[in-house]
Coordinates of C-alpha atoms and ligand atoms in Angstrom, one line a residue:
X1 CA -31.7 -39.1 20.4
X2 CA -30.5 -36.9 23.2
X3 CA -27.2 -35.2 22.5
X4 CA -25.0 -32.4 23.9
X5 CA -22.9 -29.7 22.3
X6 CA -20.2 -28.1 24.4
X7 CA -19.6 -24.6 22.9
X8 CA -22.0 -22.3 21.2
X9 CA -19.8 -20.6 18.6
X10 CA -20.5 -20.9 14.8
X11 CA -19.9 -24.7 14.8
X12 CA -21.6 -25.6 18.1
X13 CA -24.7 -23.5 17.9
X14 CA -25.4 -24.1 14.2
X15 CA -24.9 -27.9 14.4
X16 CA -26.9 -28.1 17.6
X17 CA -29.8 -26.2 16.2
X18 CA -29.9 -28.3 13.0
X19 CA -29.9 -31.5 15.0
X20 CA -32.7 -30.1 17.2
X21 CA -34.6 -29.2 14.1
X22 CA -34.4 -32.8 12.9
X23 CA -36.3 -33.9 16.1
X24 CA -33.5 -34.7 18.5
X25 CA -33.3 -33.3 22.1
X26 CA -30.2 -31.2 22.2
X27 CA -28.4 -29.6 25.1
X28 CA -25.9 -26.8 24.6
X29 CA -23.4 -26.2 27.4
X30 CA -21.7 -22.8 27.7
X31 CA -19.6 -21.1 30.3
X32 CA -20.9 -17.5 30.3
X33 CA -24.1 -17.0 32.3
X34 CA -25.2 -13.9 30.4
X35 CA -24.9 -15.6 27.0
X36 CA -26.7 -18.8 28.2
X37 CA -29.6 -16.6 29.6
X38 CA -29.9 -14.9 26.2
X39 CA -29.8 -18.1 24.3
X40 CA -32.6 -19.5 26.4
X41 CA -34.7 -16.6 25.1
X42 CA -33.5 -17.3 21.5
X43 CA -31.1 -14.3 21.4
X44 CA -27.9 -15.5 19.7
X45 CA -24.4 -14.1 20.2
X46 CA -23.3 -14.2 16.5
X47 CA -24.6 -13.0 13.2
X48 CA -25.5 -15.9 10.9
X49 CA -28.4 -15.7 8.4
X50 CA -31.3 -18.0 9.5
X51 CA -29.7 -19.0 12.8
X52 CA -31.9 -17.0 15.1
X53 CA -35.1 -18.3 13.5
X54 CA -34.1 -21.9 13.8
X55 CA -32.9 -21.5 17.4
X56 CA -36.1 -19.7 18.4
X57 CA -38.2 -22.3 16.7
X58 CA -36.5 -25.2 18.6
X59 CA -36.5 -23.3 21.9
X60 CA -40.3 -23.0 21.6
X61 CA -40.6 -26.6 20.6
X62 CA -38.5 -27.6 23.7
X63 CA -36.0 -29.5 21.6
X64 CA -33.0 -27.3 22.3
X65 CA -31.9 -26.4 25.9
X66 CA -29.1 -24.2 27.1
X67 CA -27.2 -24.7 30.4
X68 CA -24.0 -23.9 32.3
X69 CA -24.3 -27.1 34.3
X70 CA -22.8 -30.3 32.9
X71 CA -25.0 -32.4 35.1
X72 CA -28.2 -31.2 33.3
X73 CA -27.0 -32.5 30.0
X74 CA -24.3 -35.2 30.0
X75 CA -26.0 -38.0 32.0
X76 CA -28.9 -38.3 29.5
X77 CA -26.9 -37.8 26.3
X78 CA -25.9 -40.6 23.9
X79 CA -23.4 -38.4 22.2
X80 CA -21.4 -35.4 23.4
X81 CA -19.9 -33.1 20.8
X82 CA -17.0 -30.9 21.8
X83 CA -17.2 -27.7 19.8
X84 CA -15.1 -25.2 21.7
X85 CA -12.5 -22.9 20.2
X86 CA -8.9 -24.0 19.3
X87 CA -7.3 -20.6 18.8
X88 CA -3.7 -20.4 17.5
X89 CA -0.8 -20.0 20.0
X90 CA 2.1 -17.7 19.3
X91 CA 3.9 -20.5 17.4
X92 CA 0.8 -21.3 15.2
X93 CA 0.1 -24.5 17.1
X94 CA -3.6 -25.0 18.0
X95 CA -4.4 -24.2 21.6
X96 CA -6.2 -27.3 22.9
X97 CA -6.4 -26.3 26.6
X98 CA -10.2 -25.7 26.5
X99 CA -10.8 -29.0 24.7
X100 CA -9.0 -31.0 27.5
X101 CA -10.6 -28.9 30.2
X102 CA -14.1 -29.7 29.0
X103 CA -13.2 -33.3 28.5
X104 CA -12.2 -33.5 32.2
X105 CA -15.3 -31.6 33.3
X106 CA -17.7 -33.9 31.6
X107 CA -16.2 -37.2 33.0
X108 CA -18.1 -37.3 36.4
X109 CA -21.5 -37.1 34.6
X110 CA -21.0 -39.9 32.1
X111 CA -23.9 -42.3 32.5
X112 CA -24.4 -45.4 30.4
X113 CA -22.8 -45.6 26.9
X114 CA -21.7 -42.2 25.5
X115 CA -19.9 -41.2 22.4
X116 CA -17.6 -38.2 22.9
X117 CA -16.9 -36.6 19.5
X118 CA -14.8 -33.6 18.6
X119 CA -16.3 -31.2 16.2
X120 CA -13.6 -28.6 16.7
X121 CA -10.6 -28.7 14.3
X122 CA -7.9 -30.5 16.2
X123 CA -4.5 -31.9 15.3
X124 CA -4.1 -35.6 14.7
X125 CA -3.9 -37.4 18.0
X126 CA -6.2 -35.1 20.0
X127 CA -9.1 -37.4 20.2
X128 CA -6.8 -40.1 21.5
X129 CA -5.6 -37.7 24.2
X130 CA -9.2 -37.0 25.1
X131 CA -9.7 -40.8 25.5
X132 CA -6.7 -41.0 27.8
X133 CA -8.0 -38.0 29.9
X134 CA -11.4 -39.6 30.3
X135 CA -9.9 -43.0 31.2
X136 CA -7.8 -41.3 33.8
X137 CA -10.7 -39.6 35.5
X138 CA -13.7 -41.9 34.9
X139 CA -15.5 -44.0 37.4
X140 CA -15.2 -47.8 36.8
X141 CA -18.6 -48.1 35.2
X142 CA -18.4 -45.3 32.7
X143 CA -18.7 -46.7 29.2
X144 CA -17.6 -44.5 26.3
X145 CA -15.9 -44.2 22.9
X146 CA -14.3 -41.2 21.3
X147 CA -14.8 -40.0 17.7
X148 CA -13.8 -37.2 15.4
X149 CA -16.7 -35.7 13.4
X150 CA -15.2 -32.6 11.8
X151 CA -17.4 -29.7 10.6
X152 CA -17.0 -28.1 7.2
X153 CA -19.6 -25.4 7.4
X154 CA -18.9 -21.9 6.0
X155 CA -20.0 -18.8 7.9
X156 CA -22.8 -17.0 6.1
X157 CA -24.1 -20.4 4.7
X158 CA -23.7 -22.3 7.9
X159 CA -27.3 -23.7 8.2
X160 CA -27.4 -24.8 4.6
X161 CA -23.9 -26.4 4.8
X162 CA -24.9 -28.3 7.9
X163 CA -28.2 -29.5 6.5
X164 CA -26.8 -30.4 3.1
X165 CA -23.0 -31.0 3.4
X166 CA -20.9 -32.4 0.6
X167 CA -19.7 -35.1 3.0
X168 CA -20.2 -36.3 6.5
X169 CA -16.9 -37.5 8.0
X170 CA -17.1 -39.9 10.9
X171 CA -13.8 -41.1 12.4
X172 CA -13.8 -43.7 15.2
X173 CA -12.2 -46.9 16.1
X174 CA -15.4 -48.4 17.5
X175 CA -18.2 -50.0 15.5
X176 CA -20.7 -49.2 18.2
X177 CA -19.8 -45.5 18.1
X178 CA -19.8 -45.4 14.3
X179 CA -23.3 -47.0 14.2
X180 CA -24.7 -44.5 16.7
X181 CA -23.2 -41.5 14.8
X182 CA -24.4 -42.8 11.4
X183 CA -27.9 -43.2 12.9
X184 CA -27.8 -39.6 14.3
X185 CA -26.7 -38.2 10.9
X186 CA -29.0 -40.4 8.9
X187 CA -31.5 -37.6 7.8
X188 CA -28.6 -35.5 6.5
X189 CA -27.7 -36.1 2.9
X190 CA -24.2 -36.1 1.7
X191 CA -21.5 -38.7 1.0
X192 CA -20.4 -40.6 4.2
X193 CA -16.8 -41.1 4.8
X194 CA -16.3 -43.6 7.6
X195 CA -12.8 -43.9 8.8
X196 CA -10.5 -44.0 11.8
X197 CA -10.0 -41.1 14.1
X198 CA -6.6 -39.9 12.9
X199 CA -7.8 -39.8 9.3
X200 CA -10.9 -37.8 10.2
X201 CA -8.8 -35.3 12.1
X202 CA -6.4 -34.9 9.1
X203 CA -9.2 -34.6 6.5
X204 CA -10.4 -31.3 8.0
X205 CA -6.9 -29.7 7.9
X206 CA -6.2 -31.1 4.4
X207 CA -9.5 -29.6 3.1
X208 CA -8.9 -26.2 4.5
X209 CA -5.3 -26.2 3.4
X210 CA -6.3 -27.1 -0.1
X211 CA -8.9 -24.3 -0.2
X212 CA -6.3 -21.8 1.0
X213 CA -3.9 -23.1 -1.7
X214 CA -6.5 -22.6 -4.4
X215 CA -7.0 -19.0 -3.3
X216 CA -3.3 -18.2 -3.1
X217 CA -2.7 -19.9 -6.5
X218 CA -5.5 -17.6 -7.9
X219 CA -3.8 -14.6 -6.3
X220 CA -0.4 -15.6 -7.8
X221 CA -1.9 -16.0 -11.3
X222 CA -3.6 -12.6 -10.8
X223 CA -0.3 -10.9 -9.9
X224 CA 1.4 -12.5 -12.9
X225 CA -1.4 -11.5 -15.2
X226 CA -1.1 -7.9 -14.1
X227 CA 2.5 -7.9 -15.0
X228 CA 2.0 -9.6 -18.4
X229 CA -1.1 -7.9 -19.6
X230 CA -3.3 -11.1 -19.4
X231 CA -6.8 -10.8 -18.0
X232 CA -6.3 -12.9 -14.8
X233 CA -10.0 -13.3 -14.2
X234 CA -10.6 -14.8 -17.7
X235 CA -7.5 -17.0 -17.2
X236 CA -8.9 -18.3 -13.9
X237 CA -12.4 -18.7 -15.2
X238 CA -11.1 -20.8 -18.1
X239 CA -8.9 -22.8 -15.7
X240 CA -11.8 -23.5 -13.4
X241 CA -13.9 -24.9 -16.3
X242 CA -11.7 -28.0 -16.2
X243 CA -13.8 -30.4 -14.1
X244 CA -10.7 -31.7 -12.5
X245 CA -10.0 -28.2 -11.1
X246 CA -13.4 -26.7 -10.5
X247 CA -14.3 -23.0 -10.5
X248 CA -14.9 -22.3 -6.8
X249 CA -12.2 -20.7 -4.6
X250 CA -10.3 -19.3 -7.6
X251 CA -11.3 -15.7 -7.0
X252 CA -8.3 -13.5 -6.5
X253 CA -8.6 -10.5 -4.2
X254 CA -7.5 -9.0 -0.9
X255 CA -6.6 -12.4 0.5
X256 CA -8.4 -15.0 2.7
X257 CA -9.2 -14.5 6.3
X258 CA -11.7 -15.9 8.9
X259 CA -11.6 -18.2 11.8
X260 CA -10.4 -21.2 9.9
X261 CA -8.2 -21.0 6.8
X262 CA -5.5 -18.8 8.3
X263 CA -5.5 -20.6 11.6
X264 CA -5.6 -24.1 10.1
X265 CA -2.8 -23.6 7.7
X266 CA -0.6 -22.4 10.6
X267 CA -1.7 -25.3 12.7
X268 CA -1.0 -27.8 9.8
X269 CA 2.5 -26.2 9.4
X270 CA 3.1 -26.7 13.1
X271 CA 1.9 -30.4 12.8
X272 CA 4.3 -30.8 9.8
X273 CA 7.2 -29.3 11.7
X274 CA 6.6 -31.6 14.7
X275 CA 6.4 -34.6 12.4
X276 CA 9.6 -33.7 10.6
X277 CA 8.0 -32.7 7.3
X278 CA 8.9 -29.5 5.5
X279 CA 5.6 -28.4 4.1
X280 CA 7.1 -25.7 1.8
X281 CA 4.1 -25.4 -0.4
X282 CA 1.9 -24.4 2.5
X283 CA 4.4 -21.8 3.7
X284 CA 4.2 -20.2 0.3
X285 CA 0.4 -20.2 0.5
X286 CA 0.6 -18.1 3.7
X287 CA 3.2 -15.8 2.1
X288 CA 1.1 -15.2 -1.0
X289 CA -1.9 -14.4 1.1
X290 CA 0.1 -11.7 3.0
X291 CA 1.2 -10.3 -0.4
X292 CA -2.4 -10.2 -1.5
X293 CA -3.3 -8.0 1.4
X294 CA -0.3 -5.8 0.9
X295 CA -1.1 -5.6 -2.8
X296 CA -4.2 -3.5 -1.9
X297 CA -1.9 -1.0 -0.1
X298 CA 0.5 -0.8 -3.0
X299 CA -2.3 -0.2 -5.5
X300 CA -3.7 2.5 -3.2
X301 CA -0.3 4.2 -3.3
X302 CA -0.1 3.9 -7.0
X303 CA -3.5 5.6 -7.5
X304 CA -2.5 8.4 -5.0
X305 CA 0.7 9.2 -6.8
X306 CA 3.0 7.4 -4.3
X307 CA 1.9 8.8 -1.0
X308 CA -0.9 8.1 1.4
X309 CA 0.1 10.9 3.8
X310 CA -3.0 12.8 4.9
X311 CA -5.2 11.1 2.3
X312 CA -8.7 10.3 3.2
X313 CA -9.6 6.7 2.3
X314 CA -13.1 5.2 2.3
X315 CA -13.1 1.5 3.1
X316 CA -16.2 -0.5 2.3
X317 CA -16.4 -3.9 3.9
X318 CA -14.6 -5.0 7.0
X319 CA -15.7 -8.6 7.8
X320 CA -13.5 -11.3 6.4
X321 CA -16.3 -12.1 3.9
X322 CA -19.9 -11.1 3.3
X323 CA -22.9 -12.2 5.4
X324 CA -20.9 -12.4 8.6
X325 CA -19.9 -10.0 11.4
X326 CA -16.8 -12.1 12.0
X327 CA -13.6 -10.0 12.0
X328 CA -11.2 -12.9 12.9
X329 CA -8.1 -12.6 10.7
X330 CA -10.0 -10.3 8.3
X331 CA -7.7 -8.9 5.6
X332 CA -9.2 -5.5 6.4
X333 CA -7.2 -5.5 9.7
X334 CA -3.8 -5.8 7.9
X335 CA -4.8 -3.5 5.0
X336 CA -6.2 -0.7 7.2
X337 CA -3.4 -0.8 9.7
X338 CA -0.9 -0.5 6.9
X339 CA -2.8 2.4 5.4
X340 CA -2.8 4.2 8.8
X341 CA 0.9 3.6 9.2
X342 CA 1.5 5.2 5.8
X343 CA -0.4 8.3 7.1
X344 CA -3.9 7.8 5.7
X345 CA -7.2 8.7 7.4
X346 CA -9.7 5.9 7.2
X347 CA -13.5 6.2 7.0
X348 CA -15.0 2.7 7.1
X349 CA -18.4 1.2 6.6
X350 CA -19.6 -2.4 6.9
X351 CA -23.3 -3.5 7.1
X352 CA -22.8 -5.7 10.2
X353 CA -19.2 -6.0 11.3
X354 CA -18.6 -2.4 12.6
X355 CA -19.2 -3.3 16.3
X356 CA -16.7 -6.1 16.2
X357 CA -14.3 -4.1 14.0
X358 CA -14.4 -1.3 16.6
X359 CA -12.8 -3.6 19.2
X360 CA -9.9 -4.4 16.9
X361 CA -9.3 -1.4 14.6
X362 CA -8.3 1.8 16.4
X363 CA -7.9 5.3 15.0
X364 CA -10.5 5.0 12.2
X365 CA -13.9 6.6 11.7
X366 CA -16.9 4.4 11.3
X367 CA -19.6 5.8 8.9
X368 CA -23.3 5.2 9.1
X369 CA -23.5 4.2 5.4
X370 CA -21.5 4.1 2.1
X371 CA -22.3 7.7 1.3
X372 CA -21.0 9.1 4.5
X373 CA -17.8 6.9 4.1
X374 CA -17.0 8.3 0.7
X375 CA -17.6 11.9 1.5
X376 CA -14.4 13.9 0.7
X377 CA -12.4 10.7 0.1
X378 CA -9.4 10.6 -2.1
X379 CA -9.8 6.9 -2.7
X380 CA -12.5 4.2 -2.3
X381 CA -11.3 0.6 -1.4
X382 CA -13.6 -2.4 -1.5
X383 CA -12.5 -5.1 0.9
X384 CA -15.6 -7.3 1.3
X385 CA -18.0 -8.1 -1.5
X386 CA -21.2 -7.4 0.4
X387 CA -24.1 -7.4 -2.1
X388 CA -25.1 -3.8 -1.3
X389 CA -21.8 -2.6 -2.6
X390 CA -22.3 -4.2 -6.0
X391 CA -25.0 -2.0 -7.2
X392 CA -23.8 1.2 -5.5
X393 CA -24.8 4.2 -7.6
X394 CA -21.3 5.2 -8.6
X395 CA -22.5 8.4 -10.3
X396 CA -23.9 9.6 -6.9
X397 CA -20.7 8.4 -5.2
X398 CA -18.7 10.4 -7.7
X399 CA -20.3 13.6 -6.6
X400 CA -19.3 13.0 -3.0
X401 CA -15.7 12.0 -3.4
X402 CA -12.8 14.5 -3.5
X403 CA -10.7 12.4 -6.0
X404 CA -12.1 9.7 -8.2
X405 CA -10.0 6.6 -7.3
X406 CA -11.2 3.0 -6.7
X407 CA -9.2 0.0 -5.6
X408 CA -11.5 -2.9 -6.0
X409 CA -10.1 -5.6 -3.7
X410 CA -12.9 -8.1 -4.6
X411 CA -13.3 -7.3 -8.3
X412 CA -17.0 -6.4 -8.0
X413 CA -17.1 -3.6 -10.6
X414 CA -16.7 -3.7 -14.3
X415 CA -13.4 -1.8 -15.0
X416 CA -14.6 -0.5 -18.3
X417 CA -17.8 1.1 -17.0
X418 CA -16.2 2.5 -13.9
X419 CA -13.4 4.1 -16.0
X420 CA -16.0 5.5 -18.4
X421 CA -17.6 7.3 -15.4
X422 CA -14.2 9.0 -14.8
X423 CA -12.7 6.9 -12.0
X424 CA -9.2 5.6 -12.0
X425 CA -9.6 2.0 -11.2
X426 CA -7.4 -0.9 -10.1
X427 CA -8.8 -4.4 -9.5
X428 CA -6.9 -7.6 -8.7
X429 CA -5.5 -9.5 -11.7
X430 CA -7.2 -7.5 -14.4
Ligands
LIG501 C1 -13.9 -22.1 5.7 C2 -14.2 -23.4 4.9 O1 -14.7 -23.1 3.6 C3 -15.1 -24.3 5.6 O2 -15.3 -25.5 4.9 C4 -14.5 -24.6 7.0 O3 -15.4 -25.4 7.8 C5 -14.2 -23.3 7.7 O4 -13.4 -22.5 6.9 P1 -15.2 -19.8 6.1 O5 -14.0 -19.5 6.9 O6 -16.5 -19.6 6.7 O7 -15.1 -21.4 5.8 O8 -15.1 -19.0 4.8 P2 -14.8 -19.3 3.2 O9 -16.1 -19.1 2.5 O10 -14.1 -20.6 3.1 O11 -13.9 -18.1 2.9 C6 -12.6 -17.9 3.5 C7 -11.9 -16.7 3.0 O12 -11.4 -17.0 1.7 C8 -12.7 -15.4 2.9 O13 -11.9 -14.3 3.4 C9 -12.9 -15.2 1.5 O14 -13.0 -13.9 1.1 C10 -11.7 -15.8 0.9 N1 -11.9 -16.3 -0.5 C11 -12.7 -17.4 -0.7 C12 -11.1 -15.8 -1.5 O15 -10.3 -14.8 -1.3 N2 -11.3 -16.3 -2.8 C13 -12.1 -17.3 -3.1 O16 -12.2 -17.7 -4.3 C14 -12.9 -17.9 -2.0

């Protein structure tokens, strides 16, 4: 099948390359000449394990094509997936202007029957608005249906998640569109949820809101465990063993970040407000997440006897999670800015996110490796659980630090062992 993706971010580029790899002819439309020229040579604008290989392979096989011009791609496509960004506005509402803009732009090139599907996370009702826009601008003969096919991939595991998703959600009010989308997704395993457009749009928000709720619940239990002397990690491990609950997304730490969870809970809160529903539970989820980030700062103060003034702090890990260079809504931004405001000097290291971090975090020093970061530091803070930090030779690190303090924001070290080495150690919930 010939299909088009508009947008080449995590969702657009990963999904496009997986469909190309399955033998489809896939067009990817972008709007920046420089990026499209690079993509044509297999150079990708984001860090995602395995993505460059799969893009290069399919560029060589002439199954994936990149263009700036809608007329190259839309006329011959049976399905067009809109995968552009929906960043939050000041009030938390998702900004849909790019979605509507690309919908308008594609209309003149519709040729024969085309399914126009949204991959981006959009509030309930957006696909219907896309339908209205297309109807408003289309030529008499254009034949189309709209659909919502939300994407659930996680950064860092995006290729795997796209090839082997837990579920494929296809929301459309047209049987013809549903059949076409089912045929396209056929080689992809996973449970199929076939439903109407509004339900598909809501599923994505509900899933991300629930994941965020699990994490904030884990952070609340962690805080309470610290106050009562319980071992929060054991508590959560045991809780997760109940099959009805499940063990994933119960790790307490420095809070959740990224391009989806923080933005989507804000957007869902905004949808709830407009619909006249007071989603108090979700407001708390957001509040607890902020407390989780601030908790790292209070623990730092505790270890440094109440003051961060002129203290040198080594921060390991800046991206919102390992295996990505994505800094969007990363807890490191809130934590580091609070530490700086309290008078600390920050030396940071991240295996891949330092370039992106440099655009956001000002007034900090970036180090070439962990060793340079910890040199003369009064405190070491772990904010992202990159694998290379797990086996860090702490005895070597000990020789380089001025004071032996660790705040482990991702619980990667064994408190007993670290304390035996002479460090003062605070994790989250233990
Ligand atoms: C998320 C959803 O998982 C995915 O289905 C959706 O399509 C996009 O949003 P992603 O943002 O890539 O994916 O990251 P995810 O793995 O969900 O982690 C989000 C944040 O939660 C990270 O900052 C991570 O550190 C944090 N987290 C995750 C925790 O703090 N504790 C946990 O137990 C799990």
